[in-house]
Amino acid sequence: MEQLNELELLMEKSFWEEAELPAELFQKKVVASFPRTVLSTGMDNRYLVLAVNTVQNKEGNCEKRLVITASQSLENKELCILRNDWCSVPVEPGDIIHLEGDCTSDTWIIDKDFGYLILYPDMLISGTSIASSIRCMRRAVLSETFRSSDPATRQMLIGTVLHEVFQKAINNSFAPEKLQELAFQTIQEIRHLKEMYRLNLSQDEIKQEVEDYLPSFCKWAGDFMHKNTSTDFPQMQLSLAVEQQMDCSSVPIVMLPKIEEETQHLKQTHLEYFSLWCLMLTLESQSKDNKKNHQNIWLMPASEMEKSGSCIGNLIRMEHVKIVCDGQYLHNFQCKHGAIPVTNLMAGDRVIVSGEERSLFALSRGYVKEINMTTVTCLLDRNLSVLPESTLFRLDQEEKNCDIDTPLGNLSKLMENTFVSKKLRDLIIDFREPQFISYLSSVLPHDAKDTVACILKGLNKPQRQAMKKVLLSKDYTLIVGMPGTGKTTTICTLVRILYACGFSVLLTSYTHSAVDNILLKLAKFKIGFLRLGQIQKVHPAIQQFTEQEICRSKSIKSLALLEELYNSQLIVATTCMGINHPIFSRKIFDFCIVDEASQISQPICLGPLFFSRRFVLVGDHQQLPPLVLNREARALGMSESLFKRLEQNKSAVVQLTVQYRMNSKIMSLSNKLTYEGKLECGSDKVANAVINLRHFKDVKLELEFYADYSDNPWLMGVFEPNNPVCFLNTDKVPAPEQVEKGGVSNVTEAKLIVFLTSIFVKAGCSPSDIGIIAPYRQQLKIINDLLARSIGMVEVNTVDKYQGRDKSIVLVSFVRSNKDGTVGELLKDWRRLNVAITRAKHKLILLGCVPSLNCYPPLEKLLNHLNSEKLIIDLPSREHESLCHILGDFQRE
DNA sequence: ACTCTGCTCAGAGGA
């Protein structure tokens, strides 16, 4: 009762004080720091701190009194009293806390004898970071931020190996012979061999040094194991040198000379580039972080999480655990109640395995190797067969690590005082004019001339120019690959030529699939290459060339064999994020080729460039730029790719203008909208190609019967093979959009699209030749649901996803249609529109509401052109309804 | 106002 009064008193007091603080500010802090925290009581309690008061209690000691709540409405307040050392916890209003201990009459008492308070319970920080912050808070933060700045050393490798041997010995034996054996085993593991390669250390050296420590392991085991030694431990002296906390965030004066010294090789422009990108990357990672909700994995039961599709619960382990090697265990799981539920989990996804029981949280992590209706096969880093067979497991998709580490690492590397970084700074930040040599004869080895000439024969003129420019370059070349101009073939040919000349090549791209597309072509020419990266992400036909597969098949256990593998290859291929591989610490390539370069953000694109003398960026800045979520970062210029930035140096640019995809009518749209007439067809065959519909005559007859085909200009506009382009205006139908939380959609457009698709299929078009494109995911969902009833196999995807690919027939649903002139972001980008209209080879059908779309400048330009060509046709009122009947009639036959 | 792909991890030692 006394406590209750105290609470009331405190609340009264503190709330009046609190009221003077702007409530908005408090709310902002809560939303910004803890966007997804669901307040609750019980085992996983999460309290919001409303007020903090430091008071003297009756004994004259200091205590902190927190007014806290676990209810979302912020009513039902409780009191938490922190005594003794707990008083120093820097808890503030707006913080989230977890409490352990007793709560009586809505009051928690946490003191030296009982209870715990955990500040920010859903934030994960490593033990190392905490420990290092004791000496210097700034250092701890910086080394968390710039993770790659701490280079690997011999001492670290020895330390890691010794730790591992020690851990193995704990489960095994500390007998000298056994330790010897374990040590020998450990230094043969591929990951340690890779580290030795990175550090240029010999296996014997490492073995010798590791062995020197083994006797002390024996001694330790003799002294401390299997004895009751609780009182025998030597007294350890703890001495802490704690850096004085600074009042302000600025740098201490004593540091200034050091900073000056470390940055004297940098110009002002370099420092500005560095801080701008740091800022943009930080903003962007905050936007990404806000979308994550990692705490669900420990706060939400599997049955709840399953609904999101990123979790599978109630799993039991089947059969034996197959030991692939140390640290890789193949597990089979099945659902206790039968089939695997509907899930987003796919082969290659990273997962965390926990027990359904809370005490078995995060037992192991690894990859999904295979998933089907009944079984999930996972490659895990721990062997779970030590647990009882009846253990129920859950599988959670690991939250994607929104990678700020790699770009920040690359950015700081760009600032280093090395030859490579200086050259890149000159070229990239200061726009130094790229240099070229004058004569091919000085780069072409004599014996390669015939081979190169022969390869060049198969190319068109701009492609040959591109090859020549690359060979002559001393710094970089930019290849603009307009839609359908055969970028992949061009890169493949370039690699063949460089290979023939004896140059070493690093081949990278943004996505795994783009890397593999080039390699699939390359494989036909018997060019040896090494594909780096997770084997599960690699195309099956390429997997035999991955490091993991080669090491397995050749059972590589010595450094000499590994070095042989790394040195025998001229071509190394990986994604531009996969540059942490040890091979890059020892090798310098003659050329680095970056595919999809216009879609990669600058600090990511930089990564592979550090390891080559010259580079080639291939892309098209008239297509989609790197995606940036954060509005502020976007406004600061974060979506400018390196390709776009360097494109102003025209002397380095070659344009591939001859395209083999679109017929001339389709091509002309993009020529009008973006390329100013530069695009041309590769041949008459390409220019005149039209769709071939085997059963078109029959379908036409039926349409004549049900819908007066020849009196219906819009049907002819859509279906006649000789009309490759057609815009259907839905204004009169009408077809209004729906705006929901999940995105924008348009059911009427979806129905029309599905009708048209089914007629094309009926007329003999293979569903895999048809592509349906919409700017919004929500629209894809609706179209997919409608299609599922009739035709599968038709690929429905966003504009962004269709970049780089094509289909014979493409139907585009523009979705936006409203009277109030509301305009979305997506269609404002003319590059997105350019991609959408350049995917079709033979037939392009555009569907949308003309008056609404005219509010978007890029679309207005396109529509004006289409209008002048008489390619816009109005759909009659309520047409989608009559079409449904027609479709019904068709299907009844 | 809704578009997207990458990536072990934490702590191995030194100061």
mmCIF file of C-alpha atoms in Angstrom, chain A residues 591-759:
data_model
loop_
_atom_site.group_PDB
_atom_site.id
_atom_site.type_symbol
_atom_site.label_atom_id
_atom_site.label_comp_id
_atom_site.label_asym_id
_atom_site.label_seq_id
_atom_site.Cartn_x
_atom_site.Cartn_y
_atom_site.Cartn_z
ATOM 1 C CA PHE A 591 41.519 -6.178 -66.355
ATOM 2 C CA CYS A 592 38.414 -6.019 -64.203
ATOM 3 C CA ILE A 593 35.106 -6.215 -66.046
ATOM 4 C CA VAL A 594 31.975 -5.102 -64.194
ATOM 5 C CA ASP A 595 28.673 -6.086 -65.779
ATOM 6 C CA GLU A 596 25.351 -4.411 -64.777
ATOM 7 C CA ALA A 597 27.515 -1.490 -63.687
ATOM 8 C CA SER A 598 24.793 1.140 -64.042
ATOM 9 C CA GLN A 599 22.786 -0.627 -61.324
ATOM 10 C CA ILE A 600 25.553 -0.768 -58.732
ATOM 11 C CA SER A 601 26.098 1.961 -56.170
ATOM 12 C CA GLN A 602 29.504 3.619 -56.238
ATOM 13 C CA PRO A 603 31.063 2.237 -53.050
ATOM 14 C CA ILE A 604 30.052 -1.323 -53.994
ATOM 15 C CA CYS A 605 31.310 -0.992 -57.549
ATOM 16 C CA LEU A 606 34.656 0.201 -56.204
ATOM 17 C CA GLY A 607 35.342 -3.116 -54.492
ATOM 18 C CA PRO A 608 36.692 -5.194 -57.365
ATOM 19 C CA LEU A 609 38.503 -2.231 -58.951
ATOM 20 C CA PHE A 610 41.188 -2.275 -56.249
ATOM 21 C CA PHE A 611 42.470 -5.563 -57.626
ATOM 22 C CA SER A 612 43.069 -4.660 -61.236
ATOM 23 C CA ARG A 613 45.216 -2.364 -63.368
ATOM 24 C CA ARG A 614 42.392 -1.285 -65.673
ATOM 25 C CA PHE A 615 38.650 -1.644 -65.602
ATOM 26 C CA VAL A 616 35.706 -1.940 -67.946
ATOM 27 C CA LEU A 617 32.218 -0.960 -66.818
ATOM 28 C CA VAL A 618 29.329 -2.321 -68.850
ATOM 29 C CA GLY A 619 25.829 -0.937 -68.420
ATOM 30 C CA ASP A 620 23.305 1.602 -69.592
ATOM 31 C CA HIS A 621 22.581 4.658 -67.483
ATOM 32 C CA GLN A 622 19.342 5.125 -69.430
ATOM 33 C CA GLN A 623 18.070 2.039 -67.666
ATOM 34 C CA LEU A 624 17.424 1.612 -63.938
ATOM 35 C CA PRO A 625 19.938 3.097 -61.465
ATOM 36 C CA PRO A 626 20.887 1.627 -58.065
ATOM 37 C CA LEU A 627 17.864 1.428 -55.802
ATOM 38 C CA VAL A 628 17.913 3.808 -52.840
ATOM 39 C CA LEU A 629 15.219 3.586 -50.189
ATOM 40 C CA ASN A 630 16.056 6.628 -48.169
ATOM 41 C CA ARG A 631 14.604 9.793 -49.638
ATOM 42 C CA GLU A 632 17.277 12.020 -48.171
ATOM 43 C CA ALA A 633 20.097 9.813 -49.419
ATOM 44 C CA ARG A 634 18.490 9.786 -52.836
ATOM 45 C CA ALA A 635 18.289 13.568 -52.856
ATOM 46 C CA LEU A 636 21.999 13.715 -51.981
ATOM 47 C CA GLY A 637 22.774 11.663 -55.088
ATOM 48 C CA MET A 638 23.158 8.166 -53.779
ATOM 49 C CA SER A 639 21.562 6.542 -56.803
ATOM 50 C CA GLU A 640 24.323 7.762 -59.093
ATOM 51 C CA SER A 641 26.318 4.750 -60.215
ATOM 52 C CA LEU A 642 30.036 4.869 -60.951
ATOM 53 C CA PHE A 643 29.083 4.214 -64.562
ATOM 54 C CA LYS A 644 26.940 7.349 -64.632
ATOM 55 C CA ARG A 645 29.569 9.418 -62.843
ATOM 56 C CA LEU A 646 32.363 8.520 -65.230
ATOM 57 C CA GLU A 647 30.178 8.713 -68.314
ATOM 58 C CA GLN A 648 30.926 12.434 -68.648
ATOM 59 C CA ASN A 649 34.400 11.481 -69.858
ATOM 60 C CA LYS A 650 33.228 10.823 -73.397
ATOM 61 C CA SER A 651 36.625 9.621 -74.587
ATOM 62 C CA ALA A 652 36.179 6.486 -72.489
ATOM 63 C CA VAL A 653 32.698 5.642 -73.776
ATOM 64 C CA VAL A 654 31.713 3.235 -76.532
ATOM 65 C CA GLN A 655 28.064 2.773 -77.351
ATOM 66 C CA LEU A 656 26.660 -0.523 -78.521
ATOM 67 C CA THR A 657 23.838 0.655 -80.751
ATOM 68 C CA VAL A 658 23.118 -2.378 -82.907
ATOM 69 C CA GLN A 659 20.362 -4.394 -81.332
ATOM 70 C CA TYR A 660 19.042 -7.878 -82.072
ATOM 71 C CA ARG A 661 15.956 -7.941 -79.877
ATOM 72 C CA MET A 662 13.146 -5.656 -80.986
ATOM 73 C CA ASN A 663 11.569 -5.293 -84.385
ATOM 74 C CA SER A 664 11.770 -1.806 -85.857
ATOM 75 C CA LYS A 665 8.334 -0.640 -84.657
ATOM 76 C CA ILE A 666 9.034 -1.548 -81.047
ATOM 77 C CA MET A 667 12.549 -0.157 -81.234
ATOM 78 C CA SER A 668 11.316 3.197 -82.495
ATOM 79 C CA LEU A 669 9.522 3.925 -79.196
ATOM 80 C CA SER A 670 12.722 3.810 -77.198
ATOM 81 C CA ASN A 671 14.555 5.697 -79.926
ATOM 82 C CA LYS A 672 12.010 8.502 -79.544
ATOM 83 C CA LEU A 673 11.869 8.415 -75.750
ATOM 84 C CA THR A 674 15.554 7.983 -74.894
ATOM 85 C CA TYR A 675 18.142 7.150 -77.499
ATOM 86 C CA GLU A 676 17.568 9.972 -80.020
ATOM 87 C CA GLY A 677 17.508 7.596 -82.932
ATOM 88 C CA LYS A 678 20.829 5.946 -82.110
ATOM 89 C CA LEU A 679 19.452 2.423 -81.809
ATOM 90 C CA GLU A 680 19.441 0.365 -84.987
ATOM 91 C CA CYS A 681 18.370 -3.148 -85.883
ATOM 92 C CA GLY A 682 21.102 -5.730 -86.445
ATOM 93 C CA SER A 683 19.514 -7.020 -89.658
ATOM 94 C CA ASP A 684 16.374 -6.896 -91.788
ATOM 95 C CA LYS A 685 15.355 -10.125 -90.182
ATOM 96 C CA VAL A 686 15.405 -8.489 -86.756
ATOM 97 C CA ALA A 687 13.675 -5.358 -88.055
ATOM 98 C CA ASN A 688 10.785 -7.202 -89.654
ATOM 99 C CA ALA A 689 10.277 -10.070 -87.235
ATOM 100 C CA VAL A 690 6.661 -10.498 -86.166
ATOM 101 C CA ILE A 691 4.848 -12.932 -83.929
ATOM 102 C CA ASN A 692 3.942 -16.281 -85.398
ATOM 103 C CA LEU A 693 0.640 -17.553 -84.033
ATOM 104 C CA ARG A 694 -0.121 -21.044 -85.325
ATOM 105 C CA HIS A 695 -3.817 -21.085 -84.478
ATOM 106 C CA PHE A 696 -4.442 -17.412 -85.075
ATOM 107 C CA LYS A 697 -6.954 -18.088 -87.876
ATOM 108 C CA ASP A 698 -9.148 -20.276 -85.696
ATOM 109 C CA VAL A 699 -9.056 -17.834 -82.834
ATOM 110 C CA LYS A 700 -9.893 -14.983 -85.201
ATOM 111 C CA LEU A 701 -12.957 -16.871 -86.403
ATOM 112 C CA GLU A 702 -14.111 -17.424 -82.861
ATOM 113 C CA LEU A 703 -13.502 -13.807 -81.962
ATOM 114 C CA GLU A 704 -15.466 -12.835 -85.052
ATOM 115 C CA PHE A 705 -18.352 -14.926 -83.811
ATOM 116 C CA TYR A 706 -18.316 -13.755 -80.193
ATOM 117 C CA ALA A 707 -17.013 -10.191 -80.523
ATOM 118 C CA ASP A 708 -17.269 -8.910 -84.115
ATOM 119 C CA TYR A 709 -13.494 -9.016 -84.481
ATOM 120 C CA SER A 710 -13.242 -7.123 -87.768
ATOM 121 C CA ASP A 711 -15.500 -4.319 -86.496
ATOM 122 C CA ASN A 712 -13.444 -3.948 -83.365
ATOM 123 C CA PRO A 713 -10.361 -1.856 -83.983
ATOM 124 C CA TRP A 714 -8.864 -2.514 -80.584
ATOM 125 C CA LEU A 715 -8.949 -6.297 -80.993
ATOM 126 C CA MET A 716 -7.207 -6.013 -84.333
ATOM 127 C CA GLY A 717 -4.725 -3.551 -82.901
ATOM 128 C CA VAL A 718 -3.803 -6.041 -80.217
ATOM 129 C CA PHE A 719 -3.817 -9.322 -82.066
ATOM 130 C CA GLU A 720 -2.825 -8.680 -85.695
ATOM 131 C CA PRO A 721 0.819 -9.791 -85.947
ATOM 132 C CA ASN A 722 1.561 -6.859 -88.225
ATOM 133 C CA ASN A 723 0.705 -4.391 -85.472
ATOM 134 C CA PRO A 724 3.690 -4.815 -83.155
ATOM 135 C CA VAL A 725 2.821 -1.888 -80.865
ATOM 136 C CA CYS A 726 -0.519 -0.939 -79.355
ATOM 137 C CA PHE A 727 -1.575 1.206 -76.400
ATOM 138 C CA LEU A 728 -4.993 0.410 -74.979
ATOM 139 C CA ASN A 729 -6.567 3.375 -73.225
ATOM 140 C CA THR A 730 -8.781 2.265 -70.332
ATOM 141 C CA ASP A 731 -10.162 5.733 -69.620
ATOM 142 C CA LYS A 732 -13.669 4.925 -70.834
ATOM 143 C CA VAL A 733 -13.900 1.449 -69.312
ATOM 144 C CA PRO A 734 -13.135 2.762 -66.642
ATOM 145 C CA ALA A 735 -10.393 0.968 -64.719
ATOM 146 C CA PRO A 736 -9.709 2.768 -61.435
ATOM 147 C CA GLU A 737 -6.674 1.986 -59.283
ATOM 148 C CA GLN A 738 -6.789 0.720 -55.692
ATOM 149 C CA VAL A 739 -4.336 2.074 -53.152
ATOM 150 C CA GLU A 740 -3.842 -0.204 -50.165
ATOM 151 C CA LYS A 741 -1.181 -0.687 -47.561
ATOM 152 C CA GLY A 742 0.499 -3.352 -49.649
ATOM 153 C CA GLY A 743 0.771 -1.098 -52.702
ATOM 154 C CA VAL A 744 -1.114 0.054 -55.762
ATOM 155 C CA SER A 745 -3.135 -2.242 -57.994
ATOM 156 C CA ASN A 746 -5.790 -2.212 -60.691
ATOM 157 C CA VAL A 747 -8.155 -5.183 -60.896
ATOM 158 C CA THR A 748 -9.778 -4.172 -64.169
ATOM 159 C CA GLU A 749 -6.438 -3.842 -65.908
ATOM 160 C CA ALA A 750 -5.450 -7.189 -64.438
ATOM 161 C CA LYS A 751 -8.577 -8.815 -65.899
ATOM 162 C CA LEU A 752 -7.923 -7.309 -69.308
ATOM 163 C CA ILE A 753 -4.301 -8.444 -69.250
ATOM 164 C CA VAL A 754 -5.340 -11.965 -68.346
ATOM 165 C CA PHE A 755 -7.912 -12.011 -71.151
ATOM 166 C CA LEU A 756 -5.374 -10.893 -73.750
ATOM 167 C CA THR A 757 -2.828 -13.385 -72.471
ATOM 168 C CA SER A 758 -5.240 -16.278 -72.711
ATOM 169 C CA ILE A 759 -6.134 -15.365 -76.314
#
